[in-house]
Short mmCIF file of C-alpha atoms and ligand atoms in Angstrom, two decimals:
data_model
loop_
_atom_site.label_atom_id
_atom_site.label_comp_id
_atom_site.label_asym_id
_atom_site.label_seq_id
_atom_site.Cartn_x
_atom_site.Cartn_y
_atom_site.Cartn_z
CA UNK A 1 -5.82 -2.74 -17.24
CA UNK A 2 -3.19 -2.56 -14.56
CA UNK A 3 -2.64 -1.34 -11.04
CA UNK A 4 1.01 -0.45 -11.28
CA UNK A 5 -0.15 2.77 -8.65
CA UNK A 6 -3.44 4.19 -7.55
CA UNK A 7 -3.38 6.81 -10.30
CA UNK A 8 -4.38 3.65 -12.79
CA UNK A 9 -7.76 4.69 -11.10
CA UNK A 10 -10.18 7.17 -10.13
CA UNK A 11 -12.20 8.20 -7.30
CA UNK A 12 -15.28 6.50 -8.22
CA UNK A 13 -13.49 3.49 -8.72
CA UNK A 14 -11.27 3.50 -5.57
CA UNK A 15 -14.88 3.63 -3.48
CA UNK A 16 -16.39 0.83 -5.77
CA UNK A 17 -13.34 -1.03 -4.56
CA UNK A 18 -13.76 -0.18 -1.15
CA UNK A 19 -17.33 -1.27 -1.36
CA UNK A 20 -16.39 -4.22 -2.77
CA UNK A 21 -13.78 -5.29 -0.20
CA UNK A 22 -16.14 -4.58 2.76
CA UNK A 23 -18.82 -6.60 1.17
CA UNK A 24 -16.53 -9.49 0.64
CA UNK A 25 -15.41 -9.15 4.17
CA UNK A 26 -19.12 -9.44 5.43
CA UNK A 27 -19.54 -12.19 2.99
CA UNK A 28 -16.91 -14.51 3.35
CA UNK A 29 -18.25 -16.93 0.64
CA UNK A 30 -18.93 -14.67 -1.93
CA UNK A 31 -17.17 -14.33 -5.36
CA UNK A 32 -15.70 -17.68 -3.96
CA UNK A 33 -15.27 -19.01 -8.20
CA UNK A 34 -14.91 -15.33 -9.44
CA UNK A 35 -11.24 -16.66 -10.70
CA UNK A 36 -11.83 -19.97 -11.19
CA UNK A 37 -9.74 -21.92 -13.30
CA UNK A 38 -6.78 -18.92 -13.63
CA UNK A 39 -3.39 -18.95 -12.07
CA UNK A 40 -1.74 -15.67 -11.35
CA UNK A 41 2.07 -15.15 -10.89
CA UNK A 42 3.19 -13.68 -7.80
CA UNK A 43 7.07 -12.17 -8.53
CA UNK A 44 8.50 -11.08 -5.24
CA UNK A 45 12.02 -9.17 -5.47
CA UNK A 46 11.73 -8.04 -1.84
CA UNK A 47 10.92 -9.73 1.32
CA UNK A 48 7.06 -10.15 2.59
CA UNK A 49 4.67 -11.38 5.39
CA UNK A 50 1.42 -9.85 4.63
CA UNK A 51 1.59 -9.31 1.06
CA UNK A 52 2.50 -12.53 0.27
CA UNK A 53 0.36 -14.66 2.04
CA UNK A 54 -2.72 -11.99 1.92
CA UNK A 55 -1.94 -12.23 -1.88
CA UNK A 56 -1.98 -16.29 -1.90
CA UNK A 57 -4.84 -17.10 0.80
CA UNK A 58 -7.36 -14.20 -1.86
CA UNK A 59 -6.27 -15.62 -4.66
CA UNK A 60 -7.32 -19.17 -3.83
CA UNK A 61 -10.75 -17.59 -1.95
CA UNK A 62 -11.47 -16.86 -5.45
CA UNK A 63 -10.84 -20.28 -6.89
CA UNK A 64 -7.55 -19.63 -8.76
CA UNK A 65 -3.84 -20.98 -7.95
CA UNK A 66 -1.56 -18.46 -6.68
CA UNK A 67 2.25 -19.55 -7.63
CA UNK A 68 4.85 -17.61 -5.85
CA UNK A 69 7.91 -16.65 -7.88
CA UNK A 70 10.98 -15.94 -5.62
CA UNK A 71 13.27 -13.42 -8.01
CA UNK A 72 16.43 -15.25 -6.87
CA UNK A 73 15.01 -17.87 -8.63
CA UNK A 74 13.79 -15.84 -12.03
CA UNK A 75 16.59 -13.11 -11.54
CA UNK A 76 15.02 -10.51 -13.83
CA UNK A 77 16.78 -8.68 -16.04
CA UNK A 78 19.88 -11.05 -15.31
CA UNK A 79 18.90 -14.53 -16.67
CA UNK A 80 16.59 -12.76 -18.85
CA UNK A 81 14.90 -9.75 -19.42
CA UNK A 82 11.32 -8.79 -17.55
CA UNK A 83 9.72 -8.32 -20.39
CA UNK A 84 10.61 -11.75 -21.65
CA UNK A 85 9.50 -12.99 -18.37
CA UNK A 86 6.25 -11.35 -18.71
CA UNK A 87 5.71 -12.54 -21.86
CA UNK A 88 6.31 -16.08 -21.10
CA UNK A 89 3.84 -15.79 -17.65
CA UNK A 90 1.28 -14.84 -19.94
CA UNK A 91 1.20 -18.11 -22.14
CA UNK A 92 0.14 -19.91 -18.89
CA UNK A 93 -1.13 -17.20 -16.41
CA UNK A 94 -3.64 -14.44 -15.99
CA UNK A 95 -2.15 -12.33 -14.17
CA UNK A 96 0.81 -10.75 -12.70
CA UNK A 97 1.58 -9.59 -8.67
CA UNK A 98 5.04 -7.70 -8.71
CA UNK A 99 6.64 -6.95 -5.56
CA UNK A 100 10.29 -4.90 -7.25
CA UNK A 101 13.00 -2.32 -6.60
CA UNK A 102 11.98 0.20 -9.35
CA UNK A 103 8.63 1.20 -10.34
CA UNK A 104 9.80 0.88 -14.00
CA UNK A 105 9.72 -2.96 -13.62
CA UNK A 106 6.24 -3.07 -13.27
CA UNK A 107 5.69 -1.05 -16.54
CA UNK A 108 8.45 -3.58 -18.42
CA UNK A 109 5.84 -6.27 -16.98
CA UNK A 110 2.74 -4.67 -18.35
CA UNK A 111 4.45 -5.35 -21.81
CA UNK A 112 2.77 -8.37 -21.38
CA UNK A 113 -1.02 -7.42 -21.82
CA UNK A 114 -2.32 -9.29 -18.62
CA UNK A 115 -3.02 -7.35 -15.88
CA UNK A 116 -0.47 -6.24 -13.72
CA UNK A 117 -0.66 -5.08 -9.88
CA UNK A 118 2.23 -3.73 -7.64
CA UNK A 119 2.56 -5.48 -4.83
CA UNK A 120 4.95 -2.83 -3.33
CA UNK A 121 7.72 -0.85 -5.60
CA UNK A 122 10.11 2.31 -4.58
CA UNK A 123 7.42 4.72 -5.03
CA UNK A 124 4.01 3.25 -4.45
CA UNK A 125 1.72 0.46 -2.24
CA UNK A 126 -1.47 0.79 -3.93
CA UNK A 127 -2.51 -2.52 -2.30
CA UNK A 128 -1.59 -1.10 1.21
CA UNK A 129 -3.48 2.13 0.92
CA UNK A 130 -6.65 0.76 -0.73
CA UNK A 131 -6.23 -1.76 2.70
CA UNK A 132 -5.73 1.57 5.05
CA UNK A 133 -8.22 3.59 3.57
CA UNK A 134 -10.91 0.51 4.60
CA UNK A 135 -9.77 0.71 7.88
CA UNK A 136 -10.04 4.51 8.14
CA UNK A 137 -14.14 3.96 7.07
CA UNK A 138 -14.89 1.12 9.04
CA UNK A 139 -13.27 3.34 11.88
CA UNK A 140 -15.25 6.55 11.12
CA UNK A 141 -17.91 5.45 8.88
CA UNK A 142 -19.94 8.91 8.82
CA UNK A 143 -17.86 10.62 6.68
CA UNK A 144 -14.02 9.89 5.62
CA UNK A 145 -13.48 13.49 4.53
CA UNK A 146 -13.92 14.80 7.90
CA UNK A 147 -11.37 12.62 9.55
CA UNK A 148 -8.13 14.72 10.47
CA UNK A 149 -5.33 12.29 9.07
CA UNK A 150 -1.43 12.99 9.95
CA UNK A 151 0.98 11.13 8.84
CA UNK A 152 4.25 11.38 10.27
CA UNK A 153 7.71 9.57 9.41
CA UNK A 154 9.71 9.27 5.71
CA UNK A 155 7.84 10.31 2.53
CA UNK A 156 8.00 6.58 1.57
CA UNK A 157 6.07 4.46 -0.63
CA UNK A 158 3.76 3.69 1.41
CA UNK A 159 3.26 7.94 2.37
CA UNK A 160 3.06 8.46 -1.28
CA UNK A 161 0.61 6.05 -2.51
CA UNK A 162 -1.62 6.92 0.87
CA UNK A 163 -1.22 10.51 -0.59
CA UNK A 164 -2.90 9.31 -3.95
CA UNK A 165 -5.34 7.35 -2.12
CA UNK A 166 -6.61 10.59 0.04
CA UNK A 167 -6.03 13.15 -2.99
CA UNK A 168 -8.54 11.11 -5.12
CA UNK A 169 -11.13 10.64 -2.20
CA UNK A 170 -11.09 14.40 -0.96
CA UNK A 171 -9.33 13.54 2.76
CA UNK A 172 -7.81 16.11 4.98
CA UNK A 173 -4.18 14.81 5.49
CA UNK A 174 -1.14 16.48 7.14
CA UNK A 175 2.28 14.63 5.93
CA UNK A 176 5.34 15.42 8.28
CA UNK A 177 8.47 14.25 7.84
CA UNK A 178 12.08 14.99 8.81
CA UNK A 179 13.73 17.79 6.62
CA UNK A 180 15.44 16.45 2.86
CA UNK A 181 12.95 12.80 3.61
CA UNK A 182 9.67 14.13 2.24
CA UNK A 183 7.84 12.68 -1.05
CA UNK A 184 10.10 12.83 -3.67
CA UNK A 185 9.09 16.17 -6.11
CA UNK A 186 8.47 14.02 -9.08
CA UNK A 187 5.92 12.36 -7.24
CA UNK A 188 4.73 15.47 -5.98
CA UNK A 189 4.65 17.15 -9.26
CA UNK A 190 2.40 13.98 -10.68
CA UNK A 191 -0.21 14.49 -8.17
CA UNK A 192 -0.49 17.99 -8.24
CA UNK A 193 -0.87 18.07 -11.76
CA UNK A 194 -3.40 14.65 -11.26
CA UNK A 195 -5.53 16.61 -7.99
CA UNK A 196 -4.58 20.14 -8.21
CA UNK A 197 -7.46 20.59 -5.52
CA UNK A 198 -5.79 17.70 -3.23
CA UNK A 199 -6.14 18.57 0.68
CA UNK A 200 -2.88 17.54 1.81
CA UNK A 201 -0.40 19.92 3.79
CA UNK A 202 3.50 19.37 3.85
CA UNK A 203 5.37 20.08 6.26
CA UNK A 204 8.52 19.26 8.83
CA UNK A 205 7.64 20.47 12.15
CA UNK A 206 5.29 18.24 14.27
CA UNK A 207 4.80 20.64 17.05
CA UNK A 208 2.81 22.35 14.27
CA UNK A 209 0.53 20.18 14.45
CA UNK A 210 -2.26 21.08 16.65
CA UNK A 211 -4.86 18.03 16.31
CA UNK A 212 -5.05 14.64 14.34
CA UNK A 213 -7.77 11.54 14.88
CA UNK A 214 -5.48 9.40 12.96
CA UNK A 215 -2.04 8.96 13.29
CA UNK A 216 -0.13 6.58 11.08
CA UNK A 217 3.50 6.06 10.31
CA UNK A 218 5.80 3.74 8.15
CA UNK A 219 9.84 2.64 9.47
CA UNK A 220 12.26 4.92 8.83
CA UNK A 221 14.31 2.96 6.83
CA UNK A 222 12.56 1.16 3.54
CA UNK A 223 13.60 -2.46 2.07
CA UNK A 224 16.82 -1.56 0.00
CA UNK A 225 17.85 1.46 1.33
CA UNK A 226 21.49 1.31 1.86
CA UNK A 227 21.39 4.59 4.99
CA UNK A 228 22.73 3.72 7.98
CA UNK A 229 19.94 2.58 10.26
CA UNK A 230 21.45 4.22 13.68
CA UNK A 231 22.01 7.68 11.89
CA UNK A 232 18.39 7.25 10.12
CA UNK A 233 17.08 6.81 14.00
CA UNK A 234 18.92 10.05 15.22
CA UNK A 235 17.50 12.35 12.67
CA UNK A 236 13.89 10.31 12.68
CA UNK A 237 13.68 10.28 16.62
CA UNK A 238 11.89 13.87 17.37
CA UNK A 239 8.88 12.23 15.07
CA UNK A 240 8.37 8.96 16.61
CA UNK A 241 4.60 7.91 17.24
CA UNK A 242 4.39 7.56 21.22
CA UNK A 243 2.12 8.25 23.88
CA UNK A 244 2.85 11.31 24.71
CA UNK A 245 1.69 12.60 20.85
CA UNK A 246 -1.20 10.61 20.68
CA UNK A 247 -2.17 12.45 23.93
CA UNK A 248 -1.00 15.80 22.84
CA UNK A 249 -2.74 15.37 19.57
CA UNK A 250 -5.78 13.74 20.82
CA UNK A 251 -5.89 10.81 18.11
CA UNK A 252 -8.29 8.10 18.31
CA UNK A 253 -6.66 5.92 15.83
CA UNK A 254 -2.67 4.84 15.30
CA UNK A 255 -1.69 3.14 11.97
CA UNK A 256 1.57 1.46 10.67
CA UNK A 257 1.48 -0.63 7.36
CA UNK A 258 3.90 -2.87 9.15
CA UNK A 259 6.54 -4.29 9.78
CA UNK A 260 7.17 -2.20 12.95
CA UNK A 261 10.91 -1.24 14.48
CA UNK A 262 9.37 -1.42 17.80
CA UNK A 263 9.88 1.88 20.08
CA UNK A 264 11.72 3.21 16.77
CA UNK A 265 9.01 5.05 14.87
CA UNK A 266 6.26 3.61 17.01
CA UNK A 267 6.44 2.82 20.71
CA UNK A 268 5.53 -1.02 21.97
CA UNK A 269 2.83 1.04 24.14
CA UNK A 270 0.60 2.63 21.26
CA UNK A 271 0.83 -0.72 18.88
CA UNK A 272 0.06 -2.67 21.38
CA UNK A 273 -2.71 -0.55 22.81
CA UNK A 274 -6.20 0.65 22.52
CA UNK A 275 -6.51 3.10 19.26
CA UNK A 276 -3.98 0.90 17.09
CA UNK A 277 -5.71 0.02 14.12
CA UNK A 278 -2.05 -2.22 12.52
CA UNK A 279 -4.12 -5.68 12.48
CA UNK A 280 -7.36 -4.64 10.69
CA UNK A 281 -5.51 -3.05 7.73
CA UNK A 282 -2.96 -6.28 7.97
CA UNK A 283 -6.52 -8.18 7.65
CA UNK A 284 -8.17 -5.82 5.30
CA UNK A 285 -5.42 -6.39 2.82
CA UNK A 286 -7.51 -9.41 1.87
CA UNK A 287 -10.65 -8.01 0.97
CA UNK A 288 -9.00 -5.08 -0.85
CA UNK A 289 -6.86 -7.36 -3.37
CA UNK A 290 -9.53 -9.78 -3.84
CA UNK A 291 -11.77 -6.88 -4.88
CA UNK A 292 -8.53 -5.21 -6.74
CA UNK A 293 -8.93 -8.71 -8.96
CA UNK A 294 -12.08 -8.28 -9.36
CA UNK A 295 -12.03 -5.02 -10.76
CA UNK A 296 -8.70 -5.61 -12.87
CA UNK A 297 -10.47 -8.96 -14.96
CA UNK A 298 -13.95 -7.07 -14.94
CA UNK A 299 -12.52 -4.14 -16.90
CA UNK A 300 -10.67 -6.67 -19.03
CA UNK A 301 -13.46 -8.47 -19.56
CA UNK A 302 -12.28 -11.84 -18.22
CA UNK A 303 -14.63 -12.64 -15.55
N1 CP B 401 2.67 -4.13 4.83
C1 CP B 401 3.28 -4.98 4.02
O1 CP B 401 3.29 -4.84 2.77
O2 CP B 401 3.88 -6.04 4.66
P1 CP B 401 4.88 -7.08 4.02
O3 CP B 401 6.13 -6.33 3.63
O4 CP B 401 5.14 -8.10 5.10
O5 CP B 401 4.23 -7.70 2.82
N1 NVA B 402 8.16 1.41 3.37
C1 NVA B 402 8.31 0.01 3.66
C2 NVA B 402 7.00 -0.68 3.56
C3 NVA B 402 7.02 -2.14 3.84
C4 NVA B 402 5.68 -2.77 3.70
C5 NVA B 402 9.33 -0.61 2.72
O1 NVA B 402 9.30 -0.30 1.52
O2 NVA B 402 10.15 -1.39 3.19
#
């Protein structure tokens, strides 16, 4: 049992999650020995804040030892191969947090039969959606599926796993994003063929957009892509989250996954201001993962 993307699980299981993560939120000392006595191995290829440390500080909450893996150190698929390196964490560990380049890393980790999740790849942030999607019910706890969701920037990682994340629970979300930077159709394909009843629109054009309570965007340029940034600006400027849109478009929430260009894709004025949300899903990262373990070893049967 793996969460190499959020199509490793359903909709039931995505609210049980949710459920999960807001009760361990409420109840700080809960499930405090859930893991106790397990390491897991936390293989970062990229650079992280949130992940990292939101990974570690859970991880310990629920009694086990975190140990961080820097992949200058472990250089997979140089000094040896990731599957031999997954094979060898599972004679000590339990478990396996992969933050890599390619999505097809994480499936040459789950060679190793312990449960895998991605911390961040090219395609997908399970961990960051499960995180947003919290926010988005604590924020309008009536009834998710009648929040009006845009999102608005590059058809990144982060915009595709969201995608998943809304496709599976039935949410009404608009995606816009500069012409030729949209989802990538292989991804598109997979969920089609995964929600072929999804509720999500595609489009370029933001003045298309009439209405949204919930506004979130990503940066314009992801961790390893080699575009140049100032060229990347010029094309992404027309769709940067400011004032004057969240005005226009009446939103009562802003999102970013973070880290933020400041007054690139969102202006210092709407981060900093009333209707951002970008702290409680940096903070609900916790609860999510911690409940993310705990459904991972209960479906293997290891807690
Ligand atoms: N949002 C997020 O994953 O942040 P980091 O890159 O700092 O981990
Ligand atoms: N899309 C961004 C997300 C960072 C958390 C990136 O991949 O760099």
């Amino acid at each position: 049992m793996h969460l190499l993307s959020l199509f490793d699980v359903n909709a039931t299981q995505i609210t049980h999650m949710l459920t999960l993560a807001g009760y361990m939120k409420a109840h700080p000392a809960s499930f405090q020995n859930s893991l106790k006595n397990r390491s897991i191995a936390m293989l970062f290829e990229k650079p992280s804040l949130r992940t990292r440390v939101s990974f570690e500080v859970g991880i310990h909450q629920l009694g086990a030892q975190p140990i961080y893996l820097d992949a200058q150190m472990v250089q997979p698929g140089q000094r040896e191969s990731v599957e031999d390196i997954a094979r060898n964490l599972a004679c000590w560990t339990h478990g396996i947090v992969a933050r890599v380049f390619k999505h097809e890393t994480l499936h040459k980790l789950s060679a190793a039969k312990i449960p895998v999740i991605n911390a961040l790849c090219d395609v997908h942030h399970p961990c960051q959606t499960l995180a947003d999607l919290l926010t988005i019910q604590e924020r309008y706890p009536i009834d998710m599926k009648v929040v009006d969701i845009l999102y608005v920037g590059e058809g990144n990682n982060v915009c595709q796993s969201f995608m998943v994340g809304a496709a599976a629970l039935d949410l009404k979300l608009t995606v816009i994003c500069p012409p030729s930077y949209g989802p990538k159709q292989s991804f598109l394909d997979e969920l089609q063929q995964r929600y072929p009843k999804h509720k999500i629109t595609i489009g370029t054009d933001l003045s298309a957009v009439k209405h949204a309570d919930v506004i979130y965007t990503d940066t314009w340029l992801s961790m390893g892509d080699s575009r140049d940034y100032q060229k990347t600006c010029d094309i992404f400027a027309p769709y940067q989250v400011n004032q004057a849109l969240v005005k226009r478009l009446a939103a009562t929430t802003v999102m970013h996954c973070l880290p933020a260009h400041r007054n690139d894709e969102i202006t210092d004025e709407v981060m900093d201001g009333p209707i951002s949300a970008v702290l409680q899903q940096a903070e609900n990262r916790l609860y999510v993962q911690k409940a993310v373990f705990h459904h991972l070893f209960e479906e293997s049967s290891q807690l």
